[in-house]
Structures are given as structure tokens and as C-alpha cells.
């Protein structure tokens, strides 16, 4: 096996861990801001999502291509006493759906764990090889 190909599986696993870390951070941000009715611009917090894509040079891993805002409609609730409510008493809430975020967190966590398992197996293989050489 050529030396330059020896670390491909590690590079792929590390890129997967980095990408899932960004996904998990965006999910945490969404959950933390799920009740933020004014994100600084006078509008509610808008859900963000990490968009993943394959790295440009073939089978070398995954990367976050962008952090995209979810442009779906805001949820409106009746809250006539709230200072941010409109003239009819409706308040725009963030477009964050907590069950969806929990599901996405589960998927991202499993992908993170799978990539960490690849690194662990690689470490085990190296340790076994070193033991055989002793």
C-alpha cells in the first residue's frame, strides 16, 4: 500500500467528525434560540442547518459547504400582551421545530460516533501491528 494512501481512511473519518460537529453546533443553536422572538433585527430567530457535501477531490471525505438559513414561514401565536405582537395580537415565533431538531441531533450523533469508531478501529489495527513486530 502506498504511504500516501495509508491515511485516507483517517482523513475521511476526521472530516466526518468535523462536519458532524458543525451540524451538532447548529442544532444546539436552533434549540437554544427556539423561543427567541427578536434576533436583533426585529424578526424572530431563523433556523440554520449545516449543508454537507463531498470534498472536491473524490473519495476524501465530507465538508460543510454552507450554513443555510431555513426560509420556511415563522409560526404565529396569539399573544396580545407581548411587546413584539402585531396589531392583531399575533406574535411571530422562530421556525424551529423541537422534535425535528431532536431527530437531527440523533442522526448527527450517530454519524459522529460511526466516524469515531473508524478512528478507534484504525488505532486498534496499528497497536496490533506494533505488537506483532515486537
CSV table of N, CA, C and O in Angstrom, one decimal:
chain,number,residue,atom,x,y,z
A,1,UNK,N,0.9,-1.2,0.0
A,1,UNK,CA,0.0,0.0,0.0
A,1,UNK,C,0.9,1.2,0.0
A,1,UNK,O,1.8,1.4,0.8
A,2,UNK,N,0.7,2.2,-0.9
A,2,UNK,CA,1.5,3.4,-0.9
A,2,UNK,C,1.3,4.2,0.4
A,2,UNK,O,0.2,4.2,0.9
A,3,UNK,N,2.3,4.8,0.8
A,3,UNK,CA,2.3,5.6,2.1
A,3,UNK,C,1.2,6.7,2.0
A,3,UNK,O,0.5,6.9,2.9
A,4,UNK,N,1.1,7.4,0.8
A,4,UNK,CA,0.1,8.5,0.7
A,4,UNK,C,-1.3,8.0,0.8
A,4,UNK,O,-2.2,8.7,1.2
A,5,UNK,N,-1.6,6.7,0.6
A,5,UNK,CA,-2.9,6.1,0.7
A,5,UNK,C,-3.2,5.6,2.0
A,5,UNK,O,-4.4,5.3,2.3
A,6,UNK,N,-2.2,5.5,2.9
A,6,UNK,CA,-2.4,4.8,4.2
A,6,UNK,C,-3.3,5.6,5.1
A,6,UNK,O,-4.0,5.1,5.9
A,7,UNK,N,-3.4,6.9,4.9
A,7,UNK,CA,-4.1,7.8,5.9
A,7,UNK,C,-5.5,8.2,5.3
A,7,UNK,O,-6.1,9.0,5.9
A,8,UNK,N,-5.9,7.7,4.1
A,8,UNK,CA,-7.1,8.1,3.5
A,8,UNK,C,-8.3,7.9,4.4
A,8,UNK,O,-9.2,8.7,4.6
A,9,UNK,N,-8.4,6.7,5.0
A,9,UNK,CA,-9.5,6.4,5.9
A,9,UNK,C,-9.5,7.3,7.1
A,9,UNK,O,-10.6,7.7,7.6
A,10,UNK,N,-8.4,7.7,7.6
A,10,UNK,CA,-8.3,8.6,8.7
A,10,UNK,C,-8.8,10.0,8.3
A,10,UNK,O,-9.6,10.6,9.0
A,11,UNK,N,-8.4,10.4,7.1
A,11,UNK,CA,-8.8,11.7,6.6
A,11,UNK,C,-10.3,11.8,6.5
A,11,UNK,O,-11.0,12.8,6.8
A,12,UNK,N,-10.9,10.7,5.9
A,12,UNK,CA,-12.3,10.6,5.7
A,12,UNK,C,-13.1,10.7,7.1
A,12,UNK,O,-14.0,11.4,7.3
A,13,UNK,N,-12.6,9.9,8.0
A,13,UNK,CA,-13.2,9.8,9.4
A,13,UNK,C,-13.1,11.2,10.1
A,13,UNK,O,-14.1,11.7,10.7
A,14,UNK,N,-12.0,11.8,10.0
A,14,UNK,CA,-11.8,13.1,10.7
A,14,UNK,C,-12.7,14.2,10.0
A,14,UNK,O,-13.3,15.0,10.7
A,15,UNK,N,-12.8,14.2,8.7
A,15,UNK,CA,-13.6,15.1,8.0
A,15,UNK,C,-15.1,14.9,8.4
A,15,UNK,O,-15.8,15.9,8.6
A,16,UNK,N,-15.5,13.7,8.6
A,16,UNK,CA,-16.8,13.4,9.0
A,16,UNK,C,-17.1,13.9,10.4
A,16,UNK,O,-18.2,14.4,10.7
A,17,UNK,N,-16.1,13.7,11.3
A,17,UNK,CA,-16.3,14.2,12.7
A,17,UNK,C,-16.4,15.7,12.7
A,17,UNK,O,-17.2,16.3,13.4
A,18,UNK,N,-15.5,16.4,11.9
A,18,UNK,CA,-15.6,17.9,11.9
A,18,UNK,C,-17.0,18.3,11.3
A,18,UNK,O,-17.6,19.3,11.8
A,19,UNK,N,-17.4,17.7,10.3
A,19,UNK,CA,-18.7,18.1,9.7
A,19,UNK,C,-19.9,17.9,10.6
A,19,UNK,O,-20.8,18.7,10.8
A,20,UNK,N,-19.9,16.7,11.3
A,20,UNK,CA,-21.0,16.4,12.2
A,20,UNK,C,-20.9,17.3,13.4
A,20,UNK,O,-21.9,17.7,14.0
A,21,UNK,N,-19.7,17.7,13.8
A,21,UNK,CA,-19.6,18.7,14.9
A,21,UNK,C,-20.2,20.0,14.6
A,21,UNK,O,-21.0,20.6,15.4
A,22,UNK,N,-20.0,20.5,13.3
A,22,UNK,CA,-20.7,21.7,12.9
A,22,UNK,C,-22.2,21.5,12.9
A,22,UNK,O,-23.0,22.4,13.2
A,23,UNK,N,-22.7,20.3,12.4
A,23,UNK,CA,-24.1,20.1,12.4
A,23,UNK,C,-24.7,20.1,13.8
A,23,UNK,O,-25.8,20.7,14.1
A,24,UNK,N,-24.0,19.5,14.7
A,24,UNK,CA,-24.5,19.4,16.1
A,24,UNK,C,-24.5,20.8,16.7
A,24,UNK,O,-25.5,21.2,17.4
A,25,UNK,N,-23.5,21.6,16.4
A,25,UNK,CA,-23.5,23.0,16.9
A,25,UNK,C,-24.7,23.8,16.4
A,25,UNK,O,-25.3,24.6,17.1
A,26,UNK,N,-25.0,23.6,15.1
A,26,UNK,CA,-26.1,24.3,14.6
A,26,UNK,C,-27.5,23.9,15.2
A,26,UNK,O,-28.4,24.7,15.4
A,27,UNK,N,-27.6,22.6,15.5
A,27,UNK,CA,-28.8,22.1,16.2
A,27,UNK,C,-28.9,22.7,17.6
A,27,UNK,O,-30.0,23.1,18.0
A,28,UNK,N,-27.8,22.7,18.3
A,28,UNK,CA,-27.8,23.3,19.6
A,28,UNK,C,-28.2,24.8,19.5
A,28,UNK,O,-29.0,25.3,20.4
A,29,UNK,N,-27.7,25.5,18.5
A,29,UNK,CA,-28.1,26.9,18.3
A,29,UNK,C,-29.6,27.0,18.1
A,29,UNK,O,-30.3,27.9,18.6
A,30,UNK,N,-30.1,26.1,17.3
A,30,UNK,CA,-31.6,26.1,17.0
A,30,UNK,C,-32.4,25.9,18.2
A,30,UNK,O,-33.4,26.6,18.5
A,31,UNK,N,-32.0,24.9,19.0
A,31,UNK,CA,-32.7,24.6,20.2
A,31,UNK,C,-32.6,25.8,21.2
A,31,UNK,O,-33.6,26.1,21.8
A,32,UNK,N,-31.4,26.3,21.4
A,32,UNK,CA,-31.2,27.4,22.3
A,32,UNK,C,-32.1,28.6,22.0
A,32,UNK,O,-32.5,29.4,22.8
A,33,UNK,N,-32.3,28.8,20.7
A,33,UNK,CA,-33.0,30.0,20.2
A,33,UNK,C,-34.4,29.7,19.8
A,33,UNK,O,-35.0,30.6,19.1
A,34,UNK,N,-35.0,28.6,20.2
A,34,UNK,CA,-36.3,28.2,19.8
A,34,UNK,C,-37.4,29.1,20.3
A,34,UNK,O,-38.5,29.1,19.8
A,35,UNK,N,-37.1,30.0,21.2
A,35,UNK,CA,-38.1,30.9,21.8
A,35,UNK,C,-37.7,32.4,21.6
A,35,UNK,O,-38.3,33.3,22.2
A,36,UNK,N,-36.6,32.6,20.8
A,36,UNK,CA,-36.1,34.0,20.6
A,36,UNK,C,-37.0,34.7,19.5
A,36,UNK,O,-36.9,34.4,18.3
A,37,UNK,N,-37.8,35.6,20.0
A,37,UNK,CA,-38.7,36.3,19.1
A,37,UNK,C,-38.1,37.6,18.5
A,37,UNK,O,-38.6,38.1,17.5
A,38,UNK,N,-36.9,38.0,19.0
A,38,UNK,CA,-36.2,39.1,18.3
A,38,UNK,C,-34.7,38.8,18.3
A,38,UNK,O,-34.0,38.8,19.3
A,39,UNK,N,-34.2,38.4,17.1
A,39,UNK,CA,-32.8,38.0,16.9
A,39,UNK,C,-31.9,39.2,16.7
A,39,UNK,O,-30.8,39.0,16.1
A,40,UNK,N,-32.4,40.4,17.0
A,40,UNK,CA,-31.6,41.6,16.8
A,40,UNK,C,-32.0,42.4,15.7
A,40,UNK,O,-31.6,43.6,15.6
A,41,UNK,N,-32.7,41.9,14.8
A,41,UNK,CA,-33.2,42.6,13.6
A,41,UNK,C,-34.7,42.9,13.6
A,41,UNK,O,-35.2,43.4,12.7
A,42,UNK,N,-35.3,42.6,14.8
A,42,UNK,CA,-36.7,42.8,14.9
A,42,UNK,C,-37.5,41.7,14.4
A,42,UNK,O,-38.8,41.7,14.5
A,43,UNK,N,-36.9,40.6,13.9
A,43,UNK,CA,-37.5,39.4,13.4
A,43,UNK,C,-37.1,38.2,14.3
A,43,UNK,O,-36.0,38.3,14.9
A,44,UNK,N,-37.9,37.2,14.3
A,44,UNK,CA,-37.5,36.0,15.1
A,44,UNK,C,-36.3,35.3,14.6
A,44,UNK,O,-35.9,35.5,13.4
A,45,UNK,N,-35.7,34.5,15.4
A,45,UNK,CA,-34.6,33.7,15.1
A,45,UNK,C,-35.0,32.8,13.9
A,45,UNK,O,-36.1,32.2,13.9
A,46,UNK,N,-34.1,32.6,12.9
A,46,UNK,CA,-34.4,31.7,11.8
A,46,UNK,C,-33.5,30.5,11.9
A,46,UNK,O,-32.3,30.6,12.1
A,47,UNK,N,-34.1,29.3,11.8
A,47,UNK,CA,-33.4,28.1,12.0
A,47,UNK,C,-32.2,28.0,10.9
A,47,UNK,O,-32.4,28.4,9.8
A,48,UNK,N,-31.1,27.5,11.4
A,48,UNK,CA,-29.9,27.2,10.5
A,48,UNK,C,-29.6,25.8,10.4
A,48,UNK,O,-29.9,25.0,11.3
A,49,UNK,N,-29.0,25.4,9.3
A,49,UNK,CA,-28.7,24.0,9.0
A,49,UNK,C,-27.4,23.9,8.3
A,49,UNK,O,-27.1,24.7,7.4
A,50,UNK,N,-26.5,23.0,8.7
A,50,UNK,CA,-25.3,22.7,8.0
A,50,UNK,C,-25.5,21.9,6.8
A,50,UNK,O,-26.1,20.8,6.9
A,51,UNK,N,-25.1,22.4,5.6
A,51,UNK,CA,-25.3,21.7,4.4
A,51,UNK,C,-23.9,21.0,4.1
A,51,UNK,O,-22.9,21.6,3.9
A,52,UNK,N,-24.0,19.7,4.0
A,52,UNK,CA,-22.8,18.9,3.8
A,52,UNK,C,-22.6,18.5,2.3
A,52,UNK,O,-23.6,18.3,1.6
A,53,UNK,N,-21.4,18.4,1.9
A,53,UNK,CA,-21.1,17.9,0.5
A,53,UNK,C,-19.8,17.1,0.5
A,53,UNK,O,-19.0,17.3,1.4
A,54,UNK,N,-19.6,16.3,-0.5
A,54,UNK,CA,-18.4,15.6,-0.6
A,54,UNK,C,-17.2,16.5,-1.0
A,54,UNK,O,-17.4,17.5,-1.7
A,55,UNK,N,-16.1,16.3,-0.4
A,55,UNK,CA,-14.9,17.1,-0.7
A,55,UNK,C,-14.6,17.0,-2.2
A,55,UNK,O,-14.9,16.0,-2.9
A,56,UNK,N,-14.0,18.0,-2.8
A,56,UNK,CA,-13.8,18.1,-4.2
A,56,UNK,C,-12.9,17.1,-4.8
A,56,UNK,O,-13.1,16.7,-6.0
A,57,UNK,N,-12.0,16.6,-4.1
A,57,UNK,CA,-11.0,15.6,-4.7
A,57,UNK,C,-11.4,14.2,-4.5
A,57,UNK,O,-10.6,13.4,-4.1
A,58,UNK,N,-12.6,13.8,-4.9
A,58,UNK,CA,-13.0,12.4,-4.9
A,58,UNK,C,-13.4,11.9,-3.6
A,58,UNK,O,-14.2,12.5,-2.8
A,59,UNK,N,-12.9,10.7,-3.3
A,59,UNK,CA,-13.3,10.0,-2.1
A,59,UNK,C,-12.4,10.4,-0.9
A,59,UNK,O,-11.6,9.6,-0.4
A,60,UNK,N,-12.5,11.6,-0.5
A,60,UNK,CA,-11.6,12.1,0.6
A,60,UNK,C,-12.4,12.7,1.7
A,60,UNK,O,-11.8,13.3,2.6
A,61,UNK,N,-13.6,12.5,1.8
A,61,UNK,CA,-14.4,12.9,2.9
A,61,UNK,C,-15.5,13.8,2.6
A,61,UNK,O,-16.0,13.9,1.5
A,62,UNK,N,-16.0,14.5,3.7
A,62,UNK,CA,-17.1,15.4,3.6
A,62,UNK,C,-16.7,16.8,4.2
A,62,UNK,O,-15.8,16.8,5.0
A,63,UNK,N,-17.4,17.8,3.8
A,63,UNK,CA,-17.2,19.1,4.4
A,63,UNK,C,-18.5,19.9,4.4
A,63,UNK,O,-19.5,19.5,3.8
A,64,UNK,N,-18.5,20.9,5.2
A,64,UNK,CA,-19.7,21.8,5.3
A,64,UNK,C,-19.6,22.8,4.2
A,64,UNK,O,-18.6,23.6,4.2
A,65,UNK,N,-20.5,22.8,3.3
A,65,UNK,CA,-20.4,23.7,2.2
A,65,UNK,C,-21.0,25.1,2.6
A,65,UNK,O,-20.5,26.1,2.1
A,66,UNK,N,-22.0,25.1,3.4
A,66,UNK,CA,-22.5,26.4,3.9
A,66,UNK,C,-23.4,26.1,5.1
A,66,UNK,O,-23.9,25.0,5.4
A,67,UNK,N,-23.6,27.2,5.8
A,67,UNK,CA,-24.6,27.2,6.9
A,67,UNK,C,-25.8,28.0,6.4
A,67,UNK,O,-25.8,29.2,6.2
A,68,UNK,N,-26.9,27.2,6.0
A,68,UNK,CA,-28.0,27.8,5.4
A,68,UNK,C,-29.1,28.1,6.3
A,68,UNK,O,-29.4,27.3,7.2
A,69,UNK,N,-29.8,29.2,6.2
A,69,UNK,CA,-31.0,29.6,6.9
A,69,UNK,C,-32.2,28.9,6.3
A,69,UNK,O,-32.4,28.9,5.1
A,70,UNK,N,-33.0,28.3,7.2
A,70,UNK,CA,-34.3,27.7,6.7
A,70,UNK,C,-35.3,28.9,6.5
A,70,UNK,O,-35.6,29.7,7.3
A,71,UNK,N,-35.7,29.0,5.2
A,71,UNK,CA,-36.6,30.1,4.8
A,71,UNK,C,-38.1,29.8,4.9
A,71,UNK,O,-38.9,30.5,4.4
A,72,UNK,N,-38.4,28.7,5.7
A,72,UNK,CA,-39.9,28.4,5.9
A,72,UNK,C,-40.5,29.5,6.7
A,72,UNK,O,-39.8,30.3,7.4
A,73,UNK,N,-41.8,29.6,6.7
A,73,UNK,CA,-42.6,30.6,7.4
A,73,UNK,C,-42.4,30.5,8.9
A,73,UNK,O,-42.2,29.4,9.5
A,74,UNK,N,-42.5,31.6,9.6
A,74,UNK,CA,-42.5,31.6,11.0
A,74,UNK,C,-43.8,31.2,11.6
A,74,UNK,O,-44.9,31.3,10.9
A,75,UNK,N,-43.8,30.6,12.7
A,75,UNK,CA,-45.1,30.2,13.4
A,75,UNK,C,-45.7,31.4,14.1
A,75,UNK,O,-44.9,32.2,14.7
A,76,UNK,N,-47.0,31.6,14.0
A,76,UNK,CA,-47.6,32.7,14.7
A,76,UNK,C,-48.5,32.2,15.8
A,76,UNK,O,-49.2,31.2,15.6
A,77,UNK,N,-48.4,32.8,16.9
A,77,UNK,CA,-49.2,32.5,18.1
A,77,UNK,C,-49.9,33.8,18.5
A,77,UNK,O,-49.4,34.9,18.3
A,78,UNK,N,-51.0,33.6,19.2
A,78,UNK,CA,-51.8,34.7,19.7
A,78,UNK,C,-51.2,35.1,21.1
A,78,UNK,O,-51.2,34.3,22.0
A,79,UNK,N,-50.7,36.3,21.2
A,79,UNK,CA,-50.1,36.8,22.4
A,79,UNK,C,-50.3,38.3,22.4
A,79,UNK,O,-49.4,39.1,22.2
A,80,UNK,N,-51.5,38.8,22.7
A,80,UNK,CA,-51.8,40.2,22.5
A,80,UNK,C,-51.1,41.1,23.5
A,80,UNK,O,-50.8,42.3,23.2
A,81,UNK,N,-50.6,40.6,24.6
A,81,UNK,CA,-49.9,41.5,25.5
A,81,UNK,C,-48.4,41.6,25.3
A,81,UNK,O,-47.7,42.3,25.9
A,82,UNK,N,-47.9,40.8,24.4
A,82,UNK,CA,-46.4,40.8,24.1
A,82,UNK,C,-46.0,42.0,23.4
A,82,UNK,O,-46.7,42.5,22.5
A,83,UNK,N,-44.8,42.6,23.8
A,83,UNK,CA,-44.4,43.8,23.1
A,83,UNK,C,-44.1,43.7,21.6
A,83,UNK,O,-44.1,44.7,20.8
A,84,UNK,N,-43.8,42.5,21.1
A,84,UNK,CA,-43.5,42.3,19.7
A,84,UNK,C,-44.7,41.8,18.9
A,84,UNK,O,-44.5,41.5,17.7
A,85,UNK,N,-45.8,41.7,19.5
A,85,UNK,CA,-47.0,41.3,18.8
A,85,UNK,C,-47.4,42.3,17.8
A,85,UNK,O,-47.2,43.5,18.0
A,86,UNK,N,-48.1,41.9,16.7
A,86,UNK,CA,-48.6,42.8,15.7
A,86,UNK,C,-49.9,43.5,16.2
A,86,UNK,O,-50.3,43.2,17.3
A,87,UNK,N,-50.5,44.3,15.3
A,87,UNK,CA,-51.7,45.0,15.6
A,87,UNK,C,-52.9,44.0,16.0
A,87,UNK,O,-53.7,44.4,16.8
A,88,UNK,N,-52.9,42.8,15.4
A,88,UNK,CA,-53.9,41.9,15.7
A,88,UNK,C,-53.6,41.0,16.9
A,88,UNK,O,-54.4,40.1,17.3
A,89,UNK,N,-52.4,41.2,17.5
A,89,UNK,CA,-52.1,40.4,18.7
A,89,UNK,C,-51.3,39.2,18.4
A,89,UNK,O,-51.1,38.4,19.3
A,90,UNK,N,-50.9,38.9,17.2
A,90,UNK,CA,-50.1,37.7,16.8
A,90,UNK,C,-48.6,38.0,17.0
A,90,UNK,O,-48.1,39.0,16.6
A,91,UNK,N,-47.9,37.0,17.5
A,91,UNK,CA,-46.5,37.1,17.7
A,91,UNK,C,-45.8,36.0,16.8
A,91,UNK,O,-46.2,34.8,16.8
A,92,UNK,N,-44.9,36.5,16.0
A,92,UNK,CA,-44.1,35.5,15.1
A,92,UNK,C,-43.0,34.8,16.0
A,92,UNK,O,-42.3,35.5,16.7
A,93,UNK,N,-43.0,33.5,15.9
A,93,UNK,CA,-42.1,32.7,16.6
A,93,UNK,C,-41.1,32.1,15.7
A,93,UNK,O,-41.4,31.9,14.5
A,94,UNK,N,-39.9,31.7,16.1
A,94,UNK,CA,-38.9,31.1,15.3
A,94,UNK,C,-39.5,29.8,14.6
A,94,UNK,O,-40.4,29.2,15.1
A,95,UNK,N,-38.9,29.5,13.4
A,95,UNK,CA,-39.3,28.3,12.6
A,95,UNK,C,-38.6,27.1,13.1
A,95,UNK,O,-38.3,26.2,12.3
A,96,UNK,N,-38.3,27.0,14.4
A,96,UNK,CA,-37.7,25.8,14.9
A,96,UNK,C,-38.7,24.8,15.5
A,96,UNK,O,-39.5,25.2,16.3
A,97,UNK,N,-38.6,23.6,15.0
A,97,UNK,CA,-39.5,22.5,15.5
A,97,UNK,C,-38.7,21.6,16.3
A,97,UNK,O,-37.8,20.9,15.8
A,98,UNK,N,-38.9,21.6,17.6
A,98,UNK,CA,-38.0,20.8,18.5
A,98,UNK,C,-38.0,19.3,18.2
A,98,UNK,O,-36.9,18.7,18.3
A,99,UNK,N,-39.1,18.6,17.9
A,99,UNK,CA,-39.0,17.2,17.6
A,99,UNK,C,-38.0,17.0,16.4
A,99,UNK,O,-37.3,16.0,16.3
A,100,UNK,N,-38.1,17.8,15.4
A,100,UNK,CA,-37.2,17.7,14.2
A,100,UNK,C,-35.8,17.9,14.6
A,100,UNK,O,-34.9,17.2,14.2
A,101,UNK,N,-35.5,18.9,15.5
A,101,UNK,CA,-34.1,19.1,16.0
A,101,UNK,C,-33.6,17.9,16.8
A,101,UNK,O,-32.4,17.5,16.6
A,102,UNK,N,-34.4,17.3,17.6
A,102,UNK,CA,-34.0,16.1,18.4
A,102,UNK,C,-33.7,15.0,17.4
A,102,UNK,O,-32.7,14.2,17.6
A,103,UNK,N,-34.5,14.8,16.4
A,103,UNK,CA,-34.3,13.7,15.4
A,103,UNK,C,-32.9,14.0,14.7
A,103,UNK,O,-32.1,13.1,14.5
A,104,UNK,N,-32.7,15.3,14.3
A,104,UNK,CA,-31.5,15.6,13.6
A,104,UNK,C,-30.3,15.4,14.5
A,104,UNK,O,-29.2,15.0,14.0
A,105,UNK,N,-30.4,15.7,15.8
A,105,UNK,CA,-29.4,15.5,16.7
A,105,UNK,C,-29.0,14.0,16.8
A,105,UNK,O,-27.8,13.7,16.9
A,106,UNK,N,-30.0,13.2,16.9
A,106,UNK,CA,-29.8,11.8,16.9
A,106,UNK,C,-29.0,11.3,15.7
A,106,UNK,O,-28.0,10.5,15.8
A,107,UNK,N,-29.4,11.8,14.5
A,107,UNK,CA,-28.7,11.4,13.3
A,107,UNK,C,-27.2,11.9,13.3
A,107,UNK,O,-26.3,11.1,12.9
A,108,UNK,N,-27.0,13.1,13.7
A,108,UNK,CA,-25.7,13.7,13.7
A,108,UNK,C,-24.8,13.0,14.7
A,108,UNK,O,-23.6,12.7,14.5
A,109,UNK,N,-25.4,12.6,15.9
A,109,UNK,CA,-24.6,11.9,16.9
A,109,UNK,C,-24.2,10.6,16.4
A,109,UNK,O,-23.1,10.1,16.7
A,110,UNK,N,-25.1,9.9,15.8
A,110,UNK,CA,-24.8,8.5,15.3
A,110,UNK,C,-23.7,8.6,14.2
A,110,UNK,O,-22.8,7.8,14.2
A,111,UNK,N,-23.7,9.6,13.3
A,111,UNK,CA,-22.7,9.7,12.3
A,111,UNK,C,-21.4,10.1,12.9
A,111,UNK,O,-20.3,9.6,12.5
A,112,UNK,N,-21.4,10.9,14.0
A,112,UNK,CA,-20.2,11.3,14.7
A,112,UNK,C,-19.6,10.0,15.3
A,112,UNK,O,-18.4,9.8,15.3
A,113,UNK,N,-20.4,9.2,16.0
A,113,UNK,CA,-20.0,8.0,16.7
A,113,UNK,C,-19.4,7.0,15.7
A,113,UNK,O,-18.4,6.3,15.9
A,114,UNK,N,-20.0,6.9,14.5
A,114,UNK,CA,-19.5,6.0,13.5
A,114,UNK,C,-18.1,6.4,13.0
A,114,UNK,O,-17.2,5.6,12.8
A,115,UNK,N,-17.9,7.7,12.8
A,115,UNK,CA,-16.6,8.2,12.4
A,115,UNK,C,-15.6,8.0,13.5
A,115,UNK,O,-14.4,7.6,13.3
A,116,UNK,N,-16.0,8.2,14.8
A,116,UNK,CA,-15.1,8.0,15.9
A,116,UNK,C,-14.7,6.5,16.0
A,116,UNK,O,-13.6,6.1,16.3
A,117,UNK,N,-15.7,5.6,15.7
A,117,UNK,CA,-15.4,4.2,15.7
A,117,UNK,C,-14.4,3.8,14.7
A,117,UNK,O,-13.6,2.9,14.9
A,118,UNK,N,-14.4,4.4,13.5
A,118,UNK,CA,-13.4,4.2,12.5
A,118,UNK,C,-12.0,4.5,13.0
A,118,UNK,O,-11.1,3.7,12.8
A,119,UNK,N,-11.9,5.6,13.7
A,119,UNK,CA,-10.6,6.0,14.2
A,119,UNK,C,-10.2,5.1,15.3
A,119,UNK,O,-9.0,4.7,15.4
A,120,UNK,N,-11.1,4.6,16.1
A,120,UNK,CA,-10.7,3.6,17.1
A,120,UNK,C,-10.3,2.3,16.5
A,120,UNK,O,-9.3,1.7,17.0
A,121,UNK,N,-11.0,1.8,15.5
A,121,UNK,CA,-10.5,0.6,14.8
A,121,UNK,C,-9.2,0.7,14.2
A,121,UNK,O,-8.4,-0.2,14.2
A,122,UNK,N,-8.9,1.9,13.6
A,122,UNK,CA,-7.6,2.1,13.0
A,122,UNK,C,-6.5,2.1,14.1
A,122,UNK,O,-5.5,1.5,13.9
A,123,UNK,N,-6.8,2.7,15.2
A,123,UNK,CA,-5.8,2.7,16.3
A,123,UNK,C,-5.6,1.3,16.8
A,123,UNK,O,-4.5,0.9,17.0
A,124,UNK,N,-6.6,0.5,16.9
A,124,UNK,CA,-6.5,-0.9,17.3
A,124,UNK,C,-5.6,-1.7,16.3
A,124,UNK,O,-4.8,-2.5,16.7
A,125,UNK,N,-5.8,-1.4,15.0
A,125,UNK,CA,-5.0,-2.1,13.9
A,125,UNK,C,-3.6,-1.8,14.1
A,125,UNK,O,-2.7,-2.6,14.0
A,126,UNK,N,-3.3,-0.5,14.3
A,126,UNK,CA,-1.9,-0.1,14.4
A,126,UNK,C,-1.3,-0.7,15.7
A,126,UNK,O,-0.1,-1.2,15.6
A,127,UNK,N,-2.0,-0.7,16.8
A,127,UNK,CA,-1.5,-1.3,18.0
A,127,UNK,C,-1.2,-2.8,17.8
A,127,UNK,O,-0.2,-3.3,18.3
A,128,UNK,N,-2.1,-3.5,17.1
A,128,UNK,CA,-1.9,-4.9,16.9
A,128,UNK,C,-0.7,-5.1,16.0
A,128,UNK,O,0.1,-6.1,16.2
A,129,UNK,N,-0.5,-4.3,15.0
A,129,UNK,CA,0.6,-4.4,14.1
A,129,UNK,C,1.9,-4.2,14.9
A,129,UNK,O,2.9,-4.9,14.6
A,130,UNK,N,1.9,-3.2,15.7
A,130,UNK,CA,3.1,-3.0,16.5
A,130,UNK,C,3.4,-4.1,17.5
A,130,UNK,O,4.6,-4.5,17.7
A,131,UNK,N,2.4,-4.7,18.0
A,131,UNK,CA,2.6,-5.9,18.9
A,131,UNK,C,3.2,-7.1,18.1
A,131,UNK,O,4.0,-7.8,18.6
A,132,UNK,N,2.8,-7.2,16.9
A,132,UNK,CA,3.3,-8.3,16.0
A,132,UNK,C,4.8,-8.1,15.7
A,132,UNK,O,5.5,-9.0,15.5
A,133,UNK,N,5.1,-6.8,15.6
A,133,UNK,CA,6.5,-6.5,15.2
A,133,UNK,C,7.5,-6.6,16.4
A,133,UNK,O,8.7,-6.7,16.2
A,134,UNK,N,7.0,-6.7,17.6
A,134,UNK,CA,7.8,-6.8,18.8
A,134,UNK,C,8.4,-8.1,18.9
A,134,UNK,O,8.2,-9.1,18.6
